[in-house]
XYZ file of C-alpha atoms in Angstrom:
403
model
C 97.429 55.642 236.484
C 93.784 56.315 234.454
C 95.028 58.513 232.804
C 97.821 56.347 231.512
C 95.359 53.668 230.350
C 93.211 56.573 229.064
C 96.192 57.854 226.648
C 97.118 53.572 225.864
C 93.741 53.270 224.681
C 94.224 56.107 222.090
C 98.071 54.244 221.174
C 96.834 51.207 220.506
C 93.504 52.418 218.099
C 96.224 53.150 215.800
C 98.202 49.442 215.753
C 95.634 47.703 213.751
C 97.783 46.218 211.397
C 99.503 44.860 213.675
C 99.286 41.345 214.246
C 99.703 38.410 216.377
C 103.040 36.815 215.417
C 101.817 33.867 213.537
C 97.805 34.993 213.317
C 96.388 36.727 211.459
C 94.406 38.971 214.789
C 95.181 42.386 214.796
C 97.539 43.141 218.568
C 94.560 45.850 219.404
C 91.686 43.286 219.724
C 93.483 42.092 222.860
C 95.136 45.809 223.898
C 92.009 48.151 223.531
C 90.030 46.254 225.871
C 92.823 45.202 228.377
C 93.475 48.901 228.869
C 90.053 49.629 228.717
C 89.603 47.173 231.657
C 92.404 49.148 233.463
C 90.024 52.614 233.282
C 87.325 50.616 234.532
C 89.133 48.792 237.144
C 90.403 51.881 239.380
C 87.109 53.243 238.810
C 84.779 50.544 240.126
C 83.472 52.459 242.986
C 82.027 53.791 241.026
C 80.070 51.191 238.552
C 77.213 51.202 241.055
C 76.272 54.782 240.469
C 77.275 54.380 236.580
C 75.347 51.932 235.888
C 72.350 53.672 238.132
C 72.530 57.036 236.607
C 73.161 55.532 232.660
C 70.841 52.473 233.471
C 68.685 53.901 230.586
C 71.678 54.294 228.126
C 73.053 51.067 228.710
C 70.276 49.130 228.056
C 69.464 50.404 225.337
C 73.129 48.911 224.192
C 73.043 46.782 225.216
C 70.121 45.727 222.982
C 71.776 46.637 220.273
C 74.858 44.255 220.398
C 71.634 41.681 221.624
C 70.242 42.415 218.349
C 73.750 41.826 216.672
C 74.877 38.992 218.179
C 70.786 37.560 217.287
C 71.293 38.279 214.009
C 74.708 36.799 213.882
C 74.053 33.729 215.089
C 71.090 33.059 211.958
C 73.430 34.991 209.519
C 73.404 32.522 206.146
C 76.921 33.834 206.780
C 77.668 32.612 210.523
C 80.965 32.311 211.036
C 81.794 35.590 209.267
C 78.448 37.681 211.433
C 80.119 36.345 214.904
C 83.841 37.240 213.731
C 82.586 40.521 213.638
C 80.666 40.373 216.840
C 83.428 39.630 219.037
C 85.236 42.297 217.325
C 82.446 44.536 217.660
C 81.959 43.839 221.207
C 85.086 45.651 222.144
C 83.512 48.941 221.419
C 81.429 48.184 224.169
C 83.262 48.083 226.672
C 85.998 51.032 225.385
C 82.434 52.700 226.071
C 81.798 51.652 228.947
C 84.766 52.770 229.984
C 85.144 55.623 228.868
C 81.017 56.180 230.595
C 82.912 55.329 233.745
C 86.037 57.594 233.264
C 84.492 60.290 232.415
C 81.558 60.587 235.467
C 83.519 61.568 238.457
C 86.310 63.085 236.178
C 83.570 65.516 234.615
C 84.808 68.345 235.956
C 86.972 71.199 233.487
C 90.636 69.952 234.051
C 89.992 66.770 233.584
C 87.850 66.893 230.615
C 90.622 69.480 229.271
C 93.534 67.450 229.337
C 91.609 64.827 227.542
C 90.699 66.930 224.917
C 94.261 67.674 223.977
C 95.005 64.023 224.168
C 92.811 63.359 221.320
C 93.938 67.178 219.755
C 97.776 66.041 220.122
C 96.665 62.530 218.670
C 94.824 64.328 215.364
C 98.381 66.129 214.525
C 100.314 63.226 215.349
C 97.861 61.201 212.507
C 97.713 64.768 210.219
C 102.088 64.749 210.320
C 102.182 61.369 209.429
C 100.006 62.538 205.921
C 103.252 64.259 205.883
C 105.006 61.955 205.943
C 103.077 59.513 203.321
C 102.887 61.957 200.656
C 106.573 63.017 201.050
C 107.596 58.651 201.177
C 104.872 56.258 200.507
C 106.664 53.098 201.198
C 108.524 53.852 204.259
C 108.338 51.425 206.180
C 106.338 52.804 208.566
C 103.640 52.934 206.373
C 103.388 49.325 205.937
C 104.076 48.058 209.456
C 100.925 50.533 209.998
C 99.107 51.706 206.961
C 96.090 49.849 205.558
C 96.553 49.014 201.922
C 97.844 52.095 199.782
C 94.895 54.466 198.161
C 98.036 56.525 197.461
C 98.239 59.416 195.912
C 95.440 60.256 198.160
C 96.691 60.313 201.352
C 95.694 58.325 204.704
C 98.121 58.472 207.151
C 98.047 55.803 209.763
C 94.232 55.737 209.472
C 91.906 52.358 207.095
C 91.511 54.976 204.144
C 91.309 58.526 203.514
C 88.075 58.776 204.178
C 88.631 58.201 208.004
C 91.500 60.070 207.899
C 90.422 62.938 206.037
C 86.631 63.524 208.287
C 88.927 63.124 212.003
C 91.601 66.085 210.407
C 88.384 67.795 209.831
C 87.078 67.125 213.203
C 90.408 68.255 214.570
C 90.009 71.313 212.722
C 87.210 72.636 214.296
C 87.755 70.918 218.338
C 91.013 73.486 218.174
C 89.183 76.295 216.930
C 86.677 75.401 219.957
C 89.434 74.655 222.436
C 91.507 78.299 221.579
C 88.046 79.983 221.419
C 87.650 78.927 225.136
C 91.156 79.215 225.749
C 91.945 76.044 226.718
C 94.859 76.183 223.801
C 97.455 79.292 223.187
C 97.234 80.404 219.960
C 100.653 78.893 218.733
C 98.998 75.435 219.618
C 96.124 76.943 217.154
C 98.370 77.787 213.978
C 100.406 74.464 214.126
C 96.980 72.851 214.179
C 95.414 74.817 211.284
C 98.602 74.192 209.176
C 98.714 70.555 209.757
C 94.899 70.289 209.587
C 94.428 72.480 206.240
C 97.101 70.171 204.487
C 96.258 67.661 205.162
C 92.545 67.773 204.484
C 93.727 68.787 200.731
C 95.768 65.878 200.832
C 92.891 63.422 201.882
C 91.088 64.100 199.024
C 87.930 62.430 200.605
C 85.538 64.778 199.109
C 83.536 63.324 202.473
C 85.380 65.104 204.602
C 85.718 67.954 203.238
C 81.840 68.250 203.293
C 81.904 67.717 207.013
C 84.599 70.521 207.692
C 81.502 72.495 205.890
C 79.073 71.653 207.566
C 81.624 72.288 210.839
C 82.274 75.802 210.232
C 78.304 76.376 209.942
C 78.530 74.379 213.412
C 81.294 76.696 214.730
C 79.533 79.027 213.333
C 76.292 78.875 214.968
C 77.725 78.475 218.300
C 79.807 81.625 218.177
C 82.818 80.220 218.327
C 84.007 82.092 214.811
C 82.434 85.158 212.709
C 81.259 85.053 209.492
C 85.063 86.788 208.731
C 86.735 83.962 210.244
C 84.960 81.902 208.654
C 85.436 83.037 205.364
C 89.150 83.208 205.736
C 89.090 80.046 207.215
C 87.850 78.592 203.854
C 89.665 80.458 201.542
C 92.925 78.729 203.056
C 91.020 75.268 202.913
C 90.265 76.286 199.262
C 93.773 77.450 198.138
C 95.092 74.418 199.746
C 92.146 72.111 197.899
C 93.531 73.879 193.994
C 97.066 73.658 194.726
C 97.471 69.772 195.284
C 96.924 67.614 192.503
C 95.613 64.850 193.824
C 92.807 66.697 196.126
C 92.251 69.388 192.696
C 91.074 65.958 190.465
C 88.839 64.818 193.189
C 86.733 67.614 192.918
C 86.804 67.044 188.742
C 90.058 69.802 187.616
C 92.588 67.438 186.601
C 92.909 68.185 183.151
C 92.154 71.884 183.878
C 94.057 74.804 182.449
C 93.378 77.227 184.884
C 95.302 75.512 188.271
C 98.878 75.548 186.077
C 99.648 74.817 190.414
C 99.233 70.869 189.516
C 102.551 70.898 186.940
C 104.356 71.821 190.076
C 103.379 68.737 192.013
C 103.693 65.704 189.518
C 106.457 65.323 186.387
C 102.975 63.722 184.242
C 99.651 64.691 186.100
C 98.304 61.970 183.708
C 99.669 58.927 185.483
C 97.116 59.473 189.213
C 95.611 56.702 189.136
C 91.941 57.216 191.111
C 88.523 56.873 190.913
C 86.817 58.931 189.114
C 84.914 61.459 190.923
C 82.493 60.612 188.586
C 82.013 56.713 189.513
C 82.818 56.970 192.997
C 79.460 58.857 193.837
C 77.783 56.848 191.238
C 79.351 53.796 193.284
C 77.393 54.426 196.166
C 74.028 54.031 194.380
C 74.676 50.235 193.548
C 75.761 50.000 196.806
C 72.910 51.099 198.678
C 70.495 49.499 195.584
C 72.620 45.853 196.663
C 71.563 46.777 200.235
C 68.010 47.456 199.388
C 67.604 44.129 197.533
C 69.516 41.873 199.707
C 66.918 43.718 203.084
C 63.707 42.495 201.304
C 65.221 39.079 201.236
C 65.937 39.008 205.552
C 64.188 42.330 207.353
C 63.590 41.846 209.871
C 67.030 40.816 211.479
C 69.430 41.272 208.535
C 72.199 39.228 207.309
C 74.320 39.413 209.924
C 76.712 41.928 211.183
C 80.254 42.410 208.626
C 78.419 40.202 205.864
C 77.590 43.019 203.276
C 81.321 43.584 203.670
C 82.603 40.759 203.065
C 79.881 38.457 200.663
C 77.413 41.491 199.407
C 79.520 43.908 198.363
C 81.919 41.660 196.545
C 79.458 41.229 193.922
C 79.325 44.912 192.908
C 82.576 45.291 192.555
C 84.574 42.289 192.954
C 86.184 42.440 196.439
C 85.522 42.878 199.614
C 85.465 45.901 201.351
C 82.540 47.393 200.876
C 79.842 48.234 203.166
C 76.495 49.736 202.369
C 77.690 53.338 202.372
C 75.776 54.674 205.427
C 75.013 54.345 208.236
C 71.485 53.222 208.954
C 71.060 50.994 205.601
C 74.056 49.581 206.713
C 72.400 48.396 209.774
C 69.238 48.050 208.166
C 70.810 45.103 205.939
C 72.945 43.553 208.716
C 70.584 43.734 211.398
C 67.382 44.073 209.705
C 63.738 46.560 210.642
C 64.795 45.494 214.421
C 68.753 46.560 214.466
C 67.841 49.648 213.322
C 65.116 50.283 215.616
C 67.663 49.746 218.231
C 70.195 51.275 216.681
C 68.284 54.869 216.112
C 66.265 54.455 220.204
C 69.986 54.510 221.367
C 70.826 57.783 219.613
C 67.103 59.722 220.323
C 68.833 57.874 224.394
C 71.649 59.753 223.458
C 70.037 63.610 221.926
C 67.586 63.393 226.202
C 71.852 64.049 227.132
C 73.483 65.542 225.234
C 71.269 69.304 225.671
C 73.537 69.911 228.485
C 76.596 69.775 226.392
C 79.088 72.156 225.891
C 80.102 72.909 221.931
C 83.378 70.692 222.300
C 81.252 67.476 222.560
C 78.173 68.523 220.266
C 79.624 69.748 217.336
C 82.329 66.699 216.704
C 79.785 64.105 217.206
C 77.590 66.037 214.644
C 80.256 65.953 212.251
C 81.310 62.077 213.140
C 77.675 61.056 212.440
C 77.301 62.967 209.406
C 80.130 61.757 208.275
C 78.801 57.919 208.757
C 75.578 59.049 206.212
C 77.995 58.194 203.115
C 80.194 56.024 204.874
C 80.341 53.536 207.260
C 83.547 53.754 209.699
C 82.399 51.398 212.313
C 85.896 49.447 211.240
C 88.781 51.784 211.559
C 88.923 51.808 215.902
C 90.905 54.838 216.264
C 87.769 56.630 214.619
C 85.522 54.519 216.592
C 87.148 55.171 219.785
C 87.131 58.651 219.394
C 83.845 59.210 218.643
C 82.537 56.703 221.644
C 84.371 59.370 223.662
C 82.557 62.123 222.781
C 79.750 60.734 223.342
C 80.299 59.228 226.945
C 81.232 63.107 227.433
C 77.732 64.172 226.089
C 75.822 61.392 228.253
C 77.682 62.222 231.456
C 77.627 66.441 230.833
C 75.702 68.054 233.966
C 74.146 71.494 233.522
C 76.683 72.793 237.076
C 79.109 71.248 234.024
C 80.078 74.852 231.898
C 83.418 74.948 230.196
C 83.378 78.820 228.853
């Protein structure tokens, strides 16, 4: 039963666009904590031991939430900040559920099941990316996905950056699981086919950088050889230069060197995307705005969610633009106090991952690195999977070895 609740948590994280009838509230705000509480209830006997063993981690995270609520209550935009604080409190419940789930079930067979479930979920998200490329106006995307970035592909996630990053994590995860003989070669080949094409279709340069980082981490941990890395990167580059939207995003949209673009679009000039240079420079404008707001309220910040709802609007005229750096975003919204508590939590995590397996460490590093030029906390699928890996890392032990 507990595994069913785990699957329901993963599934519910995809339902961010479906609202309660008559209310502008996503049903995932109810389903995610409800299924997480199901996991906690079925593991109630383990809770005292979890609290005892991981009290420092839990206290560190509780302090983050205390700081978040304090900054929100005294925010210049309290309604916005309190609303986001309520949303983000859902994550604490999910994280604790995963911590309890993996505490007693940290042996190899259970973990393999959870990893495979995550891998299959990412494959499904990748398949939705294919469907979006073929039929972007399909009813399923109107129901499940966020506002379209087409011809960039975001699948059913919040935008192409989150989609691309999580697909790059899935590609590395499949290579690790096959190396450790936890999935078959055929499963690896299916994953590679789905993830390579999806990664190119996302046209997310953030995800491409994270993917390259993942390749080097796989090389360092001896999951792949240099020859394999070269082969993988070559296939990836071939996908990029073969798909018009990704070719455009690297600044080669009008190049005659890559004639394959004409096979995919009758009129490539009609592709409407932000300038590759402009999207990079826009981050500097957001960082500058974040620094200005930090100077105004350096200790406790402006409140969670306020930057995207009120400050980013001043820069680009529309809502939804966060500070595009996880540390800077925490600093501007929760002040120096919140940033200190956040860094303290990350430090506590690093003490735990020293016994972790590459199947845990590599995704965590990729997740964190991806949020240096972006902030993905509002995508529940992304953050749910990220918190699962953090929970497994915290529960890693010397005697748990997966080779």
